[in-house]
XYZ file of C-alpha atoms in Angstrom:
257
model
C 197.223 135.648 224.638
C 194.171 133.391 224.774
C 194.821 130.260 226.814
C 194.837 126.937 225.006
C 192.756 125.464 227.793
C 191.291 127.282 230.762
C 189.194 125.922 233.621
C 187.709 128.074 236.348
C 186.617 126.859 239.796
C 185.630 123.371 238.625
C 183.780 121.134 241.060
C 182.420 117.622 240.650
C 181.401 115.072 243.272
C 180.521 111.391 243.314
C 177.968 111.296 246.092
C 179.738 112.770 249.103
C 183.207 112.393 247.588
C 184.621 115.541 245.973
C 186.658 114.292 243.017
C 187.545 117.765 241.751
C 187.232 120.749 244.016
C 187.826 124.356 243.009
C 190.265 123.597 240.181
C 191.365 126.661 238.223
C 194.240 126.614 235.767
C 195.377 127.874 232.383
C 197.418 125.956 229.846
C 199.148 128.045 227.201
C 199.593 126.981 223.585
C 202.972 125.856 222.330
C 203.927 123.890 225.447
C 203.833 120.247 226.443
C 201.882 120.330 229.690
C 201.860 117.425 232.135
C 199.387 116.828 234.940
C 200.767 114.750 237.793
C 199.642 113.688 241.233
C 199.065 110.641 243.424
C 196.383 108.110 242.525
C 192.940 109.559 243.199
C 194.126 113.140 242.808
C 191.443 113.916 240.197
C 193.612 113.947 237.070
C 191.500 111.671 234.859
C 188.333 113.267 236.210
C 189.702 116.619 235.020
C 190.202 115.169 231.519
C 186.666 113.760 231.623
C 185.300 117.204 232.465
C 187.261 118.852 229.653
C 186.099 116.262 227.088
C 182.443 116.279 228.114
C 182.439 112.742 229.538
C 181.375 114.305 232.837
C 179.388 117.434 233.616
C 180.738 119.759 236.275
C 178.629 120.577 239.312
C 180.071 124.090 239.100
C 182.742 125.962 237.190
C 183.552 126.599 233.535
C 185.797 125.126 230.836
C 187.160 127.177 227.939
C 189.096 126.049 224.874
C 190.808 128.839 222.933
C 188.435 131.305 224.560
C 185.254 129.364 223.782
C 183.076 128.086 226.608
C 182.735 124.330 226.015
C 181.007 123.473 229.280
C 177.842 121.454 228.688
C 178.843 120.261 225.206
C 178.674 116.572 224.344
C 181.914 114.599 223.733
C 181.347 114.436 219.960
C 180.794 118.203 219.834
C 184.001 118.828 221.759
C 185.852 116.425 219.461
C 184.699 118.416 216.439
C 186.143 121.537 218.053
C 189.560 119.902 217.885
C 190.055 118.169 221.243
C 190.946 114.452 221.224
C 192.108 112.124 223.971
C 193.407 108.687 224.732
C 192.145 106.644 227.679
C 193.926 105.462 230.799
C 192.816 101.884 230.046
C 193.917 101.031 226.517
C 190.857 100.714 224.291
C 191.065 99.471 220.702
C 189.085 97.033 218.558
C 191.214 93.946 219.156
C 189.733 91.865 216.312
C 190.185 94.598 213.707
C 193.427 95.501 211.988
C 195.529 98.522 212.934
C 194.425 100.214 209.714
C 190.749 99.486 210.365
C 190.937 100.951 213.863
C 192.279 104.226 212.490
C 189.881 104.104 209.531
C 186.871 104.066 211.859
C 188.062 107.218 213.644
C 188.973 108.965 210.401
C 185.698 108.076 208.688
C 183.667 109.139 211.717
C 185.136 112.609 211.289
C 183.015 113.032 208.141
C 179.816 114.868 208.983
C 177.852 113.244 206.182
C 178.226 109.640 205.054
C 176.867 108.478 201.702
C 174.628 105.451 202.434
C 175.301 103.782 199.090
C 179.018 104.437 198.653
C 181.576 101.838 199.711
C 183.781 103.109 202.502
C 186.738 101.480 200.747
C 186.304 103.957 197.862
C 186.619 106.997 200.119
C 189.998 108.216 198.861
C 190.162 111.147 201.256
C 189.775 108.903 204.290
C 192.252 106.383 202.915
C 194.881 109.089 202.423
C 194.295 110.344 205.963
C 194.675 106.836 207.380
C 197.944 106.362 205.498
C 199.279 109.688 206.804
C 198.371 108.791 210.377
C 199.918 105.325 210.122
C 203.139 106.874 208.885
C 203.118 109.587 211.536
C 202.800 107.140 214.433
C 205.215 104.648 212.866
C 202.740 101.808 212.344
C 202.648 101.574 208.537
C 204.448 98.217 208.590
C 201.820 96.856 210.998
C 198.774 98.248 209.167
C 197.269 94.801 208.471
C 198.148 93.326 211.883
C 195.225 92.462 214.169
C 195.253 95.086 216.911
C 194.913 92.522 219.689
C 198.277 90.998 218.750
C 200.273 94.222 219.149
C 202.790 94.893 221.884
C 201.724 97.256 224.652
C 203.836 100.043 223.191
C 202.329 99.620 219.730
C 198.809 99.645 221.176
C 199.618 102.974 222.830
C 200.819 104.343 219.479
C 197.652 102.993 217.816
C 195.534 104.849 220.371
C 197.450 108.024 219.598
C 196.837 107.357 215.896
C 193.101 106.954 216.505
C 193.120 110.312 218.276
C 195.122 111.949 215.460
C 192.603 110.689 212.898
C 190.097 113.040 214.548
C 192.266 115.993 213.399
C 192.746 117.583 216.831
C 194.351 120.877 217.758
C 194.667 119.736 221.371
C 195.652 116.166 222.284
C 195.051 114.828 225.804
C 197.071 111.710 226.651
C 196.113 109.766 229.778
C 199.129 107.771 231.033
C 200.526 106.973 227.568
C 203.723 105.452 229.011
C 202.150 103.194 231.657
C 203.305 99.574 231.450
C 205.914 100.104 228.739
C 209.423 98.706 228.534
C 212.305 101.228 228.503
C 212.637 100.849 224.724
C 208.903 101.401 224.175
C 208.992 104.382 226.525
C 211.839 106.001 224.599
C 210.066 105.482 221.273
C 206.772 106.897 222.562
C 208.418 109.925 224.177
C 210.186 110.667 220.881
C 206.859 110.401 219.046
C 205.136 112.763 221.502
C 207.913 115.311 221.018
C 207.525 115.001 217.252
C 203.768 115.562 217.491
C 204.262 118.561 219.781
C 205.820 120.416 216.845
C 202.345 120.748 215.330
C 199.893 120.004 218.172
C 199.287 121.191 221.695
C 199.561 118.269 224.112
C 198.504 117.719 227.720
C 199.677 114.509 229.390
C 198.719 112.708 232.577
C 201.713 110.645 233.617
C 203.157 108.919 236.700
C 206.665 108.282 235.352
C 208.554 111.216 236.861
C 211.622 110.766 234.681
C 209.446 111.066 231.577
C 207.504 114.012 233.027
C 210.585 116.062 233.800
C 212.221 115.109 230.520
C 209.333 116.115 228.299
C 207.283 118.808 230.066
C 207.448 122.538 229.524
C 204.913 123.129 232.297
C 203.667 120.877 235.100
C 200.425 121.001 237.079
C 200.337 118.977 240.276
C 197.006 117.778 241.674
C 196.263 116.288 245.085
C 192.930 115.390 246.680
C 190.978 116.901 243.784
C 192.680 120.307 243.864
C 195.622 121.983 242.129
C 198.579 121.877 244.479
C 201.129 123.657 242.288
C 201.752 124.738 238.692
C 204.928 125.899 237.043
C 208.141 125.075 235.218
C 209.757 121.693 235.957
C 212.585 123.167 238.033
C 210.112 125.086 240.192
C 207.979 121.991 240.733
C 211.037 119.894 241.655
C 211.883 122.366 244.420
C 208.332 122.732 245.733
C 208.084 121.291 249.256
C 204.323 120.756 248.922
C 204.909 118.505 245.915
C 207.571 116.495 247.724
C 205.246 116.009 250.648
C 202.351 114.920 248.416
C 204.512 112.229 246.812
C 206.780 111.159 249.643
C 205.340 112.532 252.856
C 208.735 114.104 253.485
C 208.960 117.784 252.492
C 212.729 117.852 252.985
C 213.451 114.501 251.311
C 216.022 114.739 248.490
C 214.831 111.542 246.771
C 212.209 113.380 244.726
C 214.716 115.899 243.377
C 217.154 113.101 242.549
C 214.403 111.152 240.780
C 213.226 113.967 238.540
C 216.759 114.901 237.521
C 217.883 111.318 236.919
């Protein structure tokens, strides 16, 4: 079976600092995959390499068997890979609907210079579908900057969905949310996983072990461990990376809370 996403011996440095060093991993289709690790482990840098925001010093990136190394972000997006950002990024002065409209309309390869965007029925229908899918139809006309943190996160997911991805990369989608917002967003991610492949960077261990089919752990720019949640919970290297205590039971208690 061709891997959903495959990276081989990736390296990238910022000056003398190795942000990603020798990372090799495969992510199979049909699973929710989470990438975890302490701050500075290289998780977001890995996403940036996959999406073309950064160029690797060495190594290769494949999506569904196709080598996408060296492609520009917009080219990778057109191949069906979309992402959200660690720092929430929306057009605060535009409405929820307008934010999604921009992403949906940008998906068109050719734009008619004399036709009103408002008359683009195909884009309008797509925007309405996305709003319904992320549960923001009732807030379509709300200015994005007035949304709650949880709704902004759902809007960012909607913007990504408007790009019609096959693979969705979510960078800390739960960060900063209330328990109620977290529960709603986790439910939405599970719903989306029925039709999309999803890779998530997340620090909330309860969410990670609740939602993940497979977990990759990074530390100091390298892959420390990969496997099923139960295997990761028992891995002494993972406990040590998070707690500095390889025999500490707190980590196991946390992930099975």
